[in-house]
Coordinates of C-alpha atoms and ligand atoms in Angstrom, one line a residue:
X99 CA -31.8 -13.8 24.7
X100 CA -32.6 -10.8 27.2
X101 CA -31.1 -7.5 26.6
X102 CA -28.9 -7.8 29.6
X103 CA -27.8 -11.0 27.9
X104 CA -26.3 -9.8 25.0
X105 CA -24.5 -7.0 27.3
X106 CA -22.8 -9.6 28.6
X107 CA -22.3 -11.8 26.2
X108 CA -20.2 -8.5 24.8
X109 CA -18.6 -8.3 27.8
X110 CA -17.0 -11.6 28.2
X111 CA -15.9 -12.1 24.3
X112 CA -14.0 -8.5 24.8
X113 CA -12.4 -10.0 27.9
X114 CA -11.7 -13.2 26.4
X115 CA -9.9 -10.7 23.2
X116 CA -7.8 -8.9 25.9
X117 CA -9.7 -5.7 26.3
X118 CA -9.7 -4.1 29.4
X119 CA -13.3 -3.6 30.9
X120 CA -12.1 0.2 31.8
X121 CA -12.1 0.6 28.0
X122 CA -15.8 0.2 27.0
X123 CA -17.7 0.8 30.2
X124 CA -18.2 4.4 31.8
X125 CA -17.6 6.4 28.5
X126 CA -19.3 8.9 26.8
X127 CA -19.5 7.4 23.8
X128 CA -23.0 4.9 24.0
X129 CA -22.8 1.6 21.9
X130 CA -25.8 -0.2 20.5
X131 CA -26.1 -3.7 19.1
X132 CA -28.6 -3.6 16.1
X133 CA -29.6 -6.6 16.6
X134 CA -31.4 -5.1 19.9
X135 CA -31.1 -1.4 19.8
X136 CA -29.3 -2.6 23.4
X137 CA -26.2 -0.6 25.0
X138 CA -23.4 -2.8 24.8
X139 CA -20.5 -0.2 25.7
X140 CA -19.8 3.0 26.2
X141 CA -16.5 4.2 25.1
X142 CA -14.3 7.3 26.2
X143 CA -14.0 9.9 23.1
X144 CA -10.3 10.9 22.6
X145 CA -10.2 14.7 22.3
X146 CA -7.6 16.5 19.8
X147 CA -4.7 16.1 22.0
X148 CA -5.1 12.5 22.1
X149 CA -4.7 12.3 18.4
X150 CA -1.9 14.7 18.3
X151 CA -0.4 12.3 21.0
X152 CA -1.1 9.0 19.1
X153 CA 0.3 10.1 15.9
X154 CA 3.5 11.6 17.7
X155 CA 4.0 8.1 19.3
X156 CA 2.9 6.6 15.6
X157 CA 5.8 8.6 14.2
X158 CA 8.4 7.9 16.6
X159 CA 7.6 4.1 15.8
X160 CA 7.9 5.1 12.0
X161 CA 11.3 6.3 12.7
X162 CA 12.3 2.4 14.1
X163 CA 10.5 0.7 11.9
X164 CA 11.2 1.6 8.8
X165 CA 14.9 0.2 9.2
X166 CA 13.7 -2.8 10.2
X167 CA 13.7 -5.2 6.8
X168 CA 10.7 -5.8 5.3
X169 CA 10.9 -10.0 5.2
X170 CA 11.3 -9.1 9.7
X171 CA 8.4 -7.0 9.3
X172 CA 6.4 -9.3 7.8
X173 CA 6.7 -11.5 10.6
X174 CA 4.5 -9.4 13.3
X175 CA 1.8 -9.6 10.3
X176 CA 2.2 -13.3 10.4
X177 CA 2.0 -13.5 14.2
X178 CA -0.9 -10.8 14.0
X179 CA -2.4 -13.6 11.4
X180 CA -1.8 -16.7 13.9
X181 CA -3.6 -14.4 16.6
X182 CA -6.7 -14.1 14.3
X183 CA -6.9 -17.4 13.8
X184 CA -7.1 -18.2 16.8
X185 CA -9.8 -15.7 17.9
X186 CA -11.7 -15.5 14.6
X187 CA -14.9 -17.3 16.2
X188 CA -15.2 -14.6 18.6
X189 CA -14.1 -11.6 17.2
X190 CA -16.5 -13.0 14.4
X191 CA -19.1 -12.8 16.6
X192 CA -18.3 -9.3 18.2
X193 CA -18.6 -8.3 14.1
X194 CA -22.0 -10.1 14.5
X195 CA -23.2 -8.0 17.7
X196 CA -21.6 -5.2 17.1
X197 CA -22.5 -4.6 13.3
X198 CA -25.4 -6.9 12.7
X199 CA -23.9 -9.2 10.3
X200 CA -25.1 -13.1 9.9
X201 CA -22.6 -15.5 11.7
X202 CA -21.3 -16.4 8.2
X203 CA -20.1 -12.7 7.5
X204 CA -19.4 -11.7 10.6
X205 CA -16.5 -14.4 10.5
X206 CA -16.0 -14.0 6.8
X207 CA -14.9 -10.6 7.7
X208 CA -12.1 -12.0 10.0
X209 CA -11.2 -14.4 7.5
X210 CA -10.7 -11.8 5.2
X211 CA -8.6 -10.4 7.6
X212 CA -6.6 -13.3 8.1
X213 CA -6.2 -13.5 4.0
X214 CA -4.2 -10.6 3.5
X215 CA -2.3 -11.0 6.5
X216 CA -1.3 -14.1 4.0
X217 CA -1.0 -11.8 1.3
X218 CA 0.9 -8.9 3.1
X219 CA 3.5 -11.7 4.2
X220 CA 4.5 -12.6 1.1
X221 CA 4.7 -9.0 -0.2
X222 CA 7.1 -8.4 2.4
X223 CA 9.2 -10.7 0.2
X224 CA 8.0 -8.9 -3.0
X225 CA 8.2 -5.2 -2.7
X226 CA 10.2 -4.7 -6.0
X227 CA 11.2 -2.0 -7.9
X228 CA 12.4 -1.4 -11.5
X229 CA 15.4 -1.1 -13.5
X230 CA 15.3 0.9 -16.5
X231 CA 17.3 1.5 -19.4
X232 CA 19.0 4.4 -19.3
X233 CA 20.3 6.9 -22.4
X234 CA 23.6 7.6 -20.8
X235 CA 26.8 5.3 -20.8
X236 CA 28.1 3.6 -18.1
X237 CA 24.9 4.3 -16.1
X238 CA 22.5 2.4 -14.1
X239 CA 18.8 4.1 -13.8
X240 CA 16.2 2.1 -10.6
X241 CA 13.5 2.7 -8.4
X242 CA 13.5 1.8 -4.9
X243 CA 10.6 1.8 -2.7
X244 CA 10.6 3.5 0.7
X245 CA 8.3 3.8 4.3
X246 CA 6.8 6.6 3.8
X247 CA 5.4 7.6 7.4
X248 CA 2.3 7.5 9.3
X249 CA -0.6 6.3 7.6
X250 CA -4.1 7.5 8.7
X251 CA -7.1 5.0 8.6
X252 CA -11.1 6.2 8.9
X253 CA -13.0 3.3 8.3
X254 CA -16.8 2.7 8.0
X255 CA -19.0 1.1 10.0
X256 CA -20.2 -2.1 7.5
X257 CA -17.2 -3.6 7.3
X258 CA -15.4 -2.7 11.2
X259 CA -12.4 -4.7 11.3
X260 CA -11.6 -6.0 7.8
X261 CA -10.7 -2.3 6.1
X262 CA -8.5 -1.7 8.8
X263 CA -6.4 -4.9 7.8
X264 CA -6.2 -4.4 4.0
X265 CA -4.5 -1.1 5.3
X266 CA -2.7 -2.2 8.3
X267 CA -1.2 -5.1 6.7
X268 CA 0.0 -3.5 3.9
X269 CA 1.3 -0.4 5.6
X270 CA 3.3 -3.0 8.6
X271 CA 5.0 -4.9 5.8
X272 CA 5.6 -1.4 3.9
X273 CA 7.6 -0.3 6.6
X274 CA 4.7 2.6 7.6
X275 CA 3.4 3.0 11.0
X276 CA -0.5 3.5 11.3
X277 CA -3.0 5.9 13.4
X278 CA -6.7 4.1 13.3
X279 CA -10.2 6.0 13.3
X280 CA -13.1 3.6 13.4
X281 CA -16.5 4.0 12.7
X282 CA -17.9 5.6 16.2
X283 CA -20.8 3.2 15.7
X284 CA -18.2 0.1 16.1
X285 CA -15.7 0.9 18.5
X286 CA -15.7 -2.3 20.6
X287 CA -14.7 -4.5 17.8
X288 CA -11.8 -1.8 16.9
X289 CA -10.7 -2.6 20.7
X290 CA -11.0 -6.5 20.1
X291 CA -8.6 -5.9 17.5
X292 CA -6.0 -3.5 18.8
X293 CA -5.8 -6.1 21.8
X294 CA -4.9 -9.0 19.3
X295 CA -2.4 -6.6 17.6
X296 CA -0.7 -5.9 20.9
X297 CA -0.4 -9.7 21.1
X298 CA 1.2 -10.0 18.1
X299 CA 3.3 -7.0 18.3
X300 CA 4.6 -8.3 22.1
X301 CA 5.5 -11.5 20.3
X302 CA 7.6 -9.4 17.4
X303 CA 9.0 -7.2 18.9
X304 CA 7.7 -4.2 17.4
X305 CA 8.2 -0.5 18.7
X306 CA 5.5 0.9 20.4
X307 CA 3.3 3.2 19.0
X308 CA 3.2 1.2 15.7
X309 CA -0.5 0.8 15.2
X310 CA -2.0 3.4 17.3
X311 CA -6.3 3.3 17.8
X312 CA -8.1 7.0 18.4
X313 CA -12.0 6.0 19.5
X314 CA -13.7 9.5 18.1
X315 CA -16.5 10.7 15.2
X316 CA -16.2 12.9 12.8
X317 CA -13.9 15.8 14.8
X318 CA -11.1 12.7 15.6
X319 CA -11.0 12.0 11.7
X320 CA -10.7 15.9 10.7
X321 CA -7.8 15.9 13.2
X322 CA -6.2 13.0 11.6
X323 CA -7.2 14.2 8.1
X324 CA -4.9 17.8 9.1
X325 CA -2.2 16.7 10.7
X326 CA 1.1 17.7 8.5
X327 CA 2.7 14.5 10.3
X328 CA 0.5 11.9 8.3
X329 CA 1.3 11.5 4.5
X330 CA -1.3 9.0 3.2
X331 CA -4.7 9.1 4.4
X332 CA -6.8 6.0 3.8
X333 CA -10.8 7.4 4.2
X334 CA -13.5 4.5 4.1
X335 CA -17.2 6.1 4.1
X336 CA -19.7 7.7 2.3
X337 CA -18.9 10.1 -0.7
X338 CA -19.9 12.9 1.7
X339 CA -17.2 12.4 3.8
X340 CA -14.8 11.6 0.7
X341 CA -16.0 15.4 -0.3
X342 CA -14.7 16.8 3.0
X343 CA -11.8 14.9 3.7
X344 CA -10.5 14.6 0.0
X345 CA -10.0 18.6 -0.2
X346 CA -8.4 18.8 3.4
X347 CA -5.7 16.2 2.0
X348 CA -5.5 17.9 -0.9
X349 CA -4.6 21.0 0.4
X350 CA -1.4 19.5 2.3
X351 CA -0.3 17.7 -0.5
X352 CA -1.2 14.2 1.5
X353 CA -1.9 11.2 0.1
X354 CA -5.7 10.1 -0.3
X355 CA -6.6 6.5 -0.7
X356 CA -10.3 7.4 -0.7
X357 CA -13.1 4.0 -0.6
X358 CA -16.3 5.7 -0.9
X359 CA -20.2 5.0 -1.8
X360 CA -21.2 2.6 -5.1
X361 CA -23.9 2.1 -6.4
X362 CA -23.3 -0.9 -8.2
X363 CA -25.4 -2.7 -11.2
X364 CA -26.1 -6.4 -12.9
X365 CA -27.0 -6.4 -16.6
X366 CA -28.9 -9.5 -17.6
X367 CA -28.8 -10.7 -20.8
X368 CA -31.1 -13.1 -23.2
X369 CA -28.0 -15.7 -22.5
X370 CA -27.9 -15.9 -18.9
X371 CA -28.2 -18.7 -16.5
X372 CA -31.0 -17.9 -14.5
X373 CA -30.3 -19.8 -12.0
X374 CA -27.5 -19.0 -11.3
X375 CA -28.5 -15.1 -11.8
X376 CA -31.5 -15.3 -8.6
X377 CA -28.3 -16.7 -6.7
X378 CA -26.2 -14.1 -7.5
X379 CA -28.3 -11.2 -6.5
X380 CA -29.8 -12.7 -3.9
X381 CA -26.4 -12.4 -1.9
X382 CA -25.3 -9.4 -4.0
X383 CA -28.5 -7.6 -3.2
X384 CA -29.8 -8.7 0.2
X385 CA -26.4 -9.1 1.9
X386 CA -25.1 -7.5 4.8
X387 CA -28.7 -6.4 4.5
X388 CA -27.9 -4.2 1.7
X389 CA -25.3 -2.1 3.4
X390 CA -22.3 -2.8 1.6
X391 CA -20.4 -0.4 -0.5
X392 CA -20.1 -3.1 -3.5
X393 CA -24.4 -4.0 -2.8
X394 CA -25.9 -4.4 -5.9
X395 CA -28.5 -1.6 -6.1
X396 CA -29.3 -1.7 -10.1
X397 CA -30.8 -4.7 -12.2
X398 CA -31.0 -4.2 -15.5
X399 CA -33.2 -7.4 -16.8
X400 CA -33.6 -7.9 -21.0
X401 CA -37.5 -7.7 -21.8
X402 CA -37.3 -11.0 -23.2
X403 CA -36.6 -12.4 -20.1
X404 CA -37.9 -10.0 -17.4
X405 CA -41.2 -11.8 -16.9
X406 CA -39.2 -15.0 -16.2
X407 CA -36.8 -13.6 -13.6
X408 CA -38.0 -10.9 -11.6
X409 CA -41.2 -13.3 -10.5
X410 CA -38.6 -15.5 -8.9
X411 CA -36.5 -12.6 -7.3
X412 CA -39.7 -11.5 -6.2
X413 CA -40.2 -15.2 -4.7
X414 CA -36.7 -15.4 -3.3
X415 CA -37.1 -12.1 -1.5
X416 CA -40.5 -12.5 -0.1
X417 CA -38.6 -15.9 1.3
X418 CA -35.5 -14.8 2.8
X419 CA -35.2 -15.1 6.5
X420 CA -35.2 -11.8 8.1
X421 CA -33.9 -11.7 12.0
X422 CA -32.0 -12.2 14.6
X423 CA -28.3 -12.7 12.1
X424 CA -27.4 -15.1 15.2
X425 CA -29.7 -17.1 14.3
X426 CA -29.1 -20.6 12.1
X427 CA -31.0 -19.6 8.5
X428 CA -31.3 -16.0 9.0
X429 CA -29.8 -14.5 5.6
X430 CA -30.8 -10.7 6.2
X431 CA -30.2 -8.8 9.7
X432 CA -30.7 -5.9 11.2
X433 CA -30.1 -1.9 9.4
X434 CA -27.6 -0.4 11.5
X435 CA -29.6 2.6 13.2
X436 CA -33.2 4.2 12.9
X437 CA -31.2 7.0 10.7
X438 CA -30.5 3.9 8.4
X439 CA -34.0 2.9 8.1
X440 CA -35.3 6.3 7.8
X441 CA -33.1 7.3 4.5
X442 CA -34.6 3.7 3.0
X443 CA -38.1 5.0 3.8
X444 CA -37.2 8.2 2.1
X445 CA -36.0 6.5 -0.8
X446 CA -38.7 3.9 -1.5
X447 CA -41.1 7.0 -1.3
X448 CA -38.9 8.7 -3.9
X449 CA -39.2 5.7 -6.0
X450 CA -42.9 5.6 -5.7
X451 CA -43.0 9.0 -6.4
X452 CA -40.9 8.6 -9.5
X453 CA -43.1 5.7 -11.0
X454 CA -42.0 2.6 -9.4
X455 CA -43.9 -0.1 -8.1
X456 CA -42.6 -1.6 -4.6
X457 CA -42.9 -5.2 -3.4
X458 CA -41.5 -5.2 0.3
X459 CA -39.4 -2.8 2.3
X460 CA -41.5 -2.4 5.1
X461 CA -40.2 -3.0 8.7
X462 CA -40.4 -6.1 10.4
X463 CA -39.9 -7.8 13.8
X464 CA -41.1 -4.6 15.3
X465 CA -41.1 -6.8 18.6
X466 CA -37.4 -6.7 18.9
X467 CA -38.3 -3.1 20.6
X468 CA -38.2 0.4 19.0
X469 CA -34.7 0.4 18.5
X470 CA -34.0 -2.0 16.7
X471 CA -34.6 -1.7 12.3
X472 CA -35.4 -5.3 10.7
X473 CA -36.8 -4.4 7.3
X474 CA -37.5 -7.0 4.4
X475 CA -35.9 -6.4 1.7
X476 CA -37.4 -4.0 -1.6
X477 CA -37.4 -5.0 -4.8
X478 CA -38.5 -1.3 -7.0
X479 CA -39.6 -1.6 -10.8
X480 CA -38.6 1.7 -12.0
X481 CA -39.4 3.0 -15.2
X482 CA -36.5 4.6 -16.0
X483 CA -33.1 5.4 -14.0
X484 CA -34.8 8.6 -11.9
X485 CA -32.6 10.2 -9.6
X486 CA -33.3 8.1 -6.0
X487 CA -31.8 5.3 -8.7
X488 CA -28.7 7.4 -8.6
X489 CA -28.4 8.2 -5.5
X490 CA -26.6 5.4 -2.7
X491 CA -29.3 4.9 -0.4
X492 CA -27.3 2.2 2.3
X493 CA -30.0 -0.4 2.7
X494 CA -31.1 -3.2 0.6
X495 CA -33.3 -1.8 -2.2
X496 CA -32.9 -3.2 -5.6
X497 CA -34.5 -0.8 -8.5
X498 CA -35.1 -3.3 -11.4
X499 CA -35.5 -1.8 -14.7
X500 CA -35.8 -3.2 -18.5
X501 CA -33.3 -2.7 -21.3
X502 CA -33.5 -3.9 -25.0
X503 CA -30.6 -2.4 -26.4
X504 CA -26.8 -3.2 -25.2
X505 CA -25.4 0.2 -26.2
X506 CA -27.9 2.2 -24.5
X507 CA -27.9 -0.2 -21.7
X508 CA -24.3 0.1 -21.1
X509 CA -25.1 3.9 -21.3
X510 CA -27.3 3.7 -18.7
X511 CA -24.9 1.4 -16.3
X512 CA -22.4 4.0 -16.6
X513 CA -24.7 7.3 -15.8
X514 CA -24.5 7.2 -12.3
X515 CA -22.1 9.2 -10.1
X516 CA -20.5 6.3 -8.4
X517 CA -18.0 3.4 -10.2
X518 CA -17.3 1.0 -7.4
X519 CA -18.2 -2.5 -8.9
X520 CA -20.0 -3.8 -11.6
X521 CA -21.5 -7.1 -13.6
X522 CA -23.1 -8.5 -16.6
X523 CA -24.6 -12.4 -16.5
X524 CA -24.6 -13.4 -20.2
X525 CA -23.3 -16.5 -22.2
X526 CA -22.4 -14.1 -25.2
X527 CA -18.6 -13.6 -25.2
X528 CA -19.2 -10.6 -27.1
X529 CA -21.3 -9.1 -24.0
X530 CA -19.0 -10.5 -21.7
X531 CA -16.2 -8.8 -23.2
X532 CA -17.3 -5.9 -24.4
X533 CA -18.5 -5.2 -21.1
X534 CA -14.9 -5.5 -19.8
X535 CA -13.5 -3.3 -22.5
X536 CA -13.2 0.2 -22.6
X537 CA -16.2 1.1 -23.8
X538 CA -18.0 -0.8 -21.1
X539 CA -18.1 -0.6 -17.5
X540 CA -16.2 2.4 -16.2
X541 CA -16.2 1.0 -12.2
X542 CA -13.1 -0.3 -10.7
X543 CA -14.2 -4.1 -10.8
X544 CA -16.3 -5.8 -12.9
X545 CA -17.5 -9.2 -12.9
X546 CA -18.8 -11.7 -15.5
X547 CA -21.3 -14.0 -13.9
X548 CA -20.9 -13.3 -10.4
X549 CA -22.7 -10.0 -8.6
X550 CA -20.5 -7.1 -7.9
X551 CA -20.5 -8.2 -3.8
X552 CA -17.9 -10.0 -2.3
X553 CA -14.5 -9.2 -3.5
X554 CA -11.2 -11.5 -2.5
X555 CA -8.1 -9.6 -1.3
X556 CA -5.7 -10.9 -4.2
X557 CA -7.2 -7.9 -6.8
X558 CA -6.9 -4.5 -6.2
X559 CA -10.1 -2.9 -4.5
X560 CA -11.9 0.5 -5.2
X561 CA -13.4 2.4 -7.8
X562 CA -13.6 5.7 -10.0
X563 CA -15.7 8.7 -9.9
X564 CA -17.3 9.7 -6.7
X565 CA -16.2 6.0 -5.4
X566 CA -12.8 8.2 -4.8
X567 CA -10.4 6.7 -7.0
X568 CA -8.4 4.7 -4.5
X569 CA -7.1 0.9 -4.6
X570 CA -6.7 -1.2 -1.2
X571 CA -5.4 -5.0 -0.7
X572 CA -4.2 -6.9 -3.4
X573 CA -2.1 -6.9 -6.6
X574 CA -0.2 -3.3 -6.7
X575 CA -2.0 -1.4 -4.2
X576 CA 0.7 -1.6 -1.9
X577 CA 2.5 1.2 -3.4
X578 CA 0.4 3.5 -2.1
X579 CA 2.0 2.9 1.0
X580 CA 5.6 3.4 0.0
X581 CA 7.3 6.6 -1.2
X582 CA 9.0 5.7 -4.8
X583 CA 12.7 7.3 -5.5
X584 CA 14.4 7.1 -8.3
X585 CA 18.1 6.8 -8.7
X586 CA 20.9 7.3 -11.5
X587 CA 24.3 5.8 -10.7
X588 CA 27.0 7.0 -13.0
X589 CA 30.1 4.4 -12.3
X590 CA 31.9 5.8 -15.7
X591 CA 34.6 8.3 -15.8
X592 CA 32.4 11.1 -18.0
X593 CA 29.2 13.0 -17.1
X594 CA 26.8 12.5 -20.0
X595 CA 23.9 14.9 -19.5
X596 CA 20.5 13.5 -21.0
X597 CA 19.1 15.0 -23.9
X598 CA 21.9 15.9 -25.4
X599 CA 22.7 18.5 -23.0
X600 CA 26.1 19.9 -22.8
X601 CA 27.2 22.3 -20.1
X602 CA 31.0 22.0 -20.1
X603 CA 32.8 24.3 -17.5
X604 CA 36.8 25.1 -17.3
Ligands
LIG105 P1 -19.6 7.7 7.0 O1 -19.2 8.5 5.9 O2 -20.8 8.2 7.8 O3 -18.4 7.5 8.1 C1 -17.2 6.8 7.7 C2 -16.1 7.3 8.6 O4 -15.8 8.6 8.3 C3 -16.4 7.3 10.1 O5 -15.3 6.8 10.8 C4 -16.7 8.8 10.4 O6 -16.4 9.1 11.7 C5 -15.7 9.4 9.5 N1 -16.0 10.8 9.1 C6 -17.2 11.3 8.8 N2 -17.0 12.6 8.4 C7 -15.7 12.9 8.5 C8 -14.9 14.1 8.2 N3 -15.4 15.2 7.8 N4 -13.6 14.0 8.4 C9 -13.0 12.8 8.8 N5 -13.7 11.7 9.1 C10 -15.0 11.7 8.9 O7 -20.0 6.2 6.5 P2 -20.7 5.0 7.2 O8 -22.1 5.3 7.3 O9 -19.9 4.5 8.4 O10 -20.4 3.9 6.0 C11 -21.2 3.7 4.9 C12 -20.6 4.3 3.7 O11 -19.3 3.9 3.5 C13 -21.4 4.0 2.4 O12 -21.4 5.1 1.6 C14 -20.5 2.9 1.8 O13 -20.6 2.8 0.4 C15 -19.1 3.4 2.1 N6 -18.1 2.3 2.1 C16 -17.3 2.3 1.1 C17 -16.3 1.3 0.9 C18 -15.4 1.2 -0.2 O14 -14.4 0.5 -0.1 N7 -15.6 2.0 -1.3 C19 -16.3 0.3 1.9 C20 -17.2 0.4 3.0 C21 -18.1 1.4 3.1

């Protein structure tokens, strides 16, 4: 396919989606494909007062929507599901072109979106609160669970469309409004899916202003970050951004919901199935090309079984279709930008310096044309846990190491700055389990014989340390969303003060 080709093949999925071509041609803002290096867009940059504008509109929906009752709300995120659906194949592919995921990812993504539409429309069913015993006669002590306002959303450019929706969905049925930041490297597919949401909002009913997209980089997101008018700010990025932006929110007394870098890690024990262990981090490792928050990034391999599994990963990686992620069989695509494959350079050389012995990593399909970054994917045998270990570098290098020891391997899994996601492969239900408990993995997930990569929306999302702290999606993360009162009703004929107190006036 010619460059021109894929230009246009842009084109016509975005007008298919309902976009407007007056939104991604004649901007400012260029758009490349990875697959090509190609300009597929070019995007207008919103300036401050288009934020400030967007959120004021946000809020004034906020003020509508909020009384509108949360089983009703939950029917625009159906409808918003049903409109998904029905576009997934081509806002899959946008994901594909726009981001450089396989075909299989790119509409995994939108599936995933669809999923907690699901999920968010039986939450509207389910937002409970407590009741709690109370001290004092004839009272009754509850929560209740209110809209809180305008939720903020910066998301990152590996996963475009899908972190939006863990938010959005949650924040509709919540009774929040929401002001979106994507990643200025995927814009287009932002548009694909504020189009879609207009569909569904038209169908609904719902105010305008509800779900409000600002196309900008970093400056858009500080102005979103500051703004006294947005309470909860959900920030998806790199841990140098979580630094910045964490503070800022801080400062206001906002809410953060902060997704940030892993740097995520398999222990393999005497026990495991080794088959099922090359599997595992094959996808864990090598998909998305290594440029997802949850890859896995550290192996730790038992001696007595290292010379039996890291030939085959070796195998397995020197196989693994590298290309064009259209194409049928092509597992690993393209890096996102030359910045992308530059920091991998960096860190294989680091590795290198630090004693490690590399197998791959060097670019590939060079005749793609110079701006495009195909790399096949490095496998490192470090000799220790040096500091490029510790570092997130976003592209797929796996550092494999040896351990003999549990304790000090679970020592060593844990001394990283990062805690996003986490695994052990072993048939020992003593590993297994210790590994769960509190003295083993301190991430936010951890996983018994499956890799760290490739969460479902049912759990709770995120991790600890510099991962930021915050939970997205499933189980109870919606109450991040909500603002929680509590309230004492007295329907006796005395005052009863708790603890004891008396305070009796004539
Ligand atoms: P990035 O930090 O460069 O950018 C992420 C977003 O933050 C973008 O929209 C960007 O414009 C915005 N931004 C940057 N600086 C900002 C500031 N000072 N104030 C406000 N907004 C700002 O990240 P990226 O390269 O797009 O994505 C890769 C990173 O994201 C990796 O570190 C990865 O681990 C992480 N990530 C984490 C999760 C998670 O759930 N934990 C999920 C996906 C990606």
């Amino acid at each position: 396919m010619t460059a021109s080709a894929l230009a246009a093949e842009t084109s016509e999925i975005l007008a298919r989606l309902g976009v407007a071509a007056s939104a991604f041609t004649g901007g400012t803002m260029t758009v490349r494909s990875p697959i090509s290096g190609e300009v597929i867009g070019a995007v207008k940059e919103a300036s401050a007062a288009d934020m400030s504008a967007a959120i004021g509109r946000a809020h004034d929906a906020f003020l509508a929507w909020r009384k509108v009752p949360a089983p009703k709300r939950g029917e625009l995120v159906r409808l918003f599901g049903e409109e998904l659906r029905a576009a997934k194949a081509d806002l899959g592919r946008l994901v594909t072109i726009e981001a450089g995921k396989i075909t299989s990812e790119g509409l995994g993504e939108v599936q995933e979106m669809i999923d907690i539409c699901d999920f968010a429309v039986g939450l509207s069913r389910q937002l409970y609160g407590l009741t709690i015993a109370t001290e004092r006669a004839s009272h009754r002590m509850m929560e209740t669970w209110h809209p809180i306002g305008v939720v903020g959303i910066i998301s990152a450019f590996n996963f475009p469309v899908a972190v939006w929706s863990w938010n959005a969905a949650l924040a509709f049925v919540c009774g929040d409004s929401v002001v979106w930041k994507p990643s200025e490297k995927t814009p287009l597919t932002a548009l694909a899916v504020q189009a879609l949401y207009e569909k569904a909002a038209a169908r609904a009913g719902a105010p305008a202003g509800l779900s409000e997209l600002v196309i900008g980089g970093k400056a858009a997101g500080e102005a979103l970050v500051n703004d006294t008018r947005v309470p909860v700010v959900s920030a998806t990025g790199s841990t140098a951004m979580g630094r910045a932006v964490g503070p800022r929110l801080a400062e206001r007394f906002a809410r953060a919901i902060l997704e940030l870098g892993g740097n995520n890690a398999a222990i393999i024990a005497p026990s495991a199935d080794l088959d099922l262990v090359v599997r595992g981090v094959a996808f864990a490792a090598m998909g998305t090309a290594g440029q997802r928050c949850t890859t896995l990034r550290r192996l730790f391999v038992h001696d007595s079984i290292y010379d039996a599994l890291v030939p085959r990963l070796k195998k397995a990686y020197g196989s693994v279709k590298v290309g064009d992620p259209r194409e049928a069989g092509v597992l690993v695509g393209p890096l996102i930008d030359k910045a992308s494959f530059d920091r991998m350079q960096g860190a294989l050389s680091a590795a290198k310096a630090a004693g490690g012995v590399v197998t791959g990593g060097e670019r590939t399909r060079e005749d793609v044309g110079a701006d495009a970054h195909y790399v096949r994917p490095a496998i490192v045998e470090m000799p220790g846990q040096a500091d490029v270990v510790k570092t997130e570098t976003f592209a797929p290098i796996l550092y494999v190491m040896r351990w003999s020891d549990f304790d000090e391997v679970l020592k060593l899994h844990n001394d990283v700055p990062q805690g996003l996601s986490s695994s052990i492969f072993t048939n020992d239900l003593r590993q297994a389990e210790t590994f769960l408990s509190v003295v083993g993995s301190d991430c936010g997930i951890a996983n018994v014989n499956i890799g760290p990569s490739g969460a479902e929306i049912g759990g709770a999302f995120g991790g600890e340390k510099e991962t930021g702290g915050g939970r997205e999606a499933g189980s109870d993360a919606w109450k991040a969303y909500m603002r929680r009162a509590t309230n004492t009703i007295n329907y006796g004929r005395d005052l009863p003060l708790a603890q004891g107190v008396s305070f009796d006036v004539e």
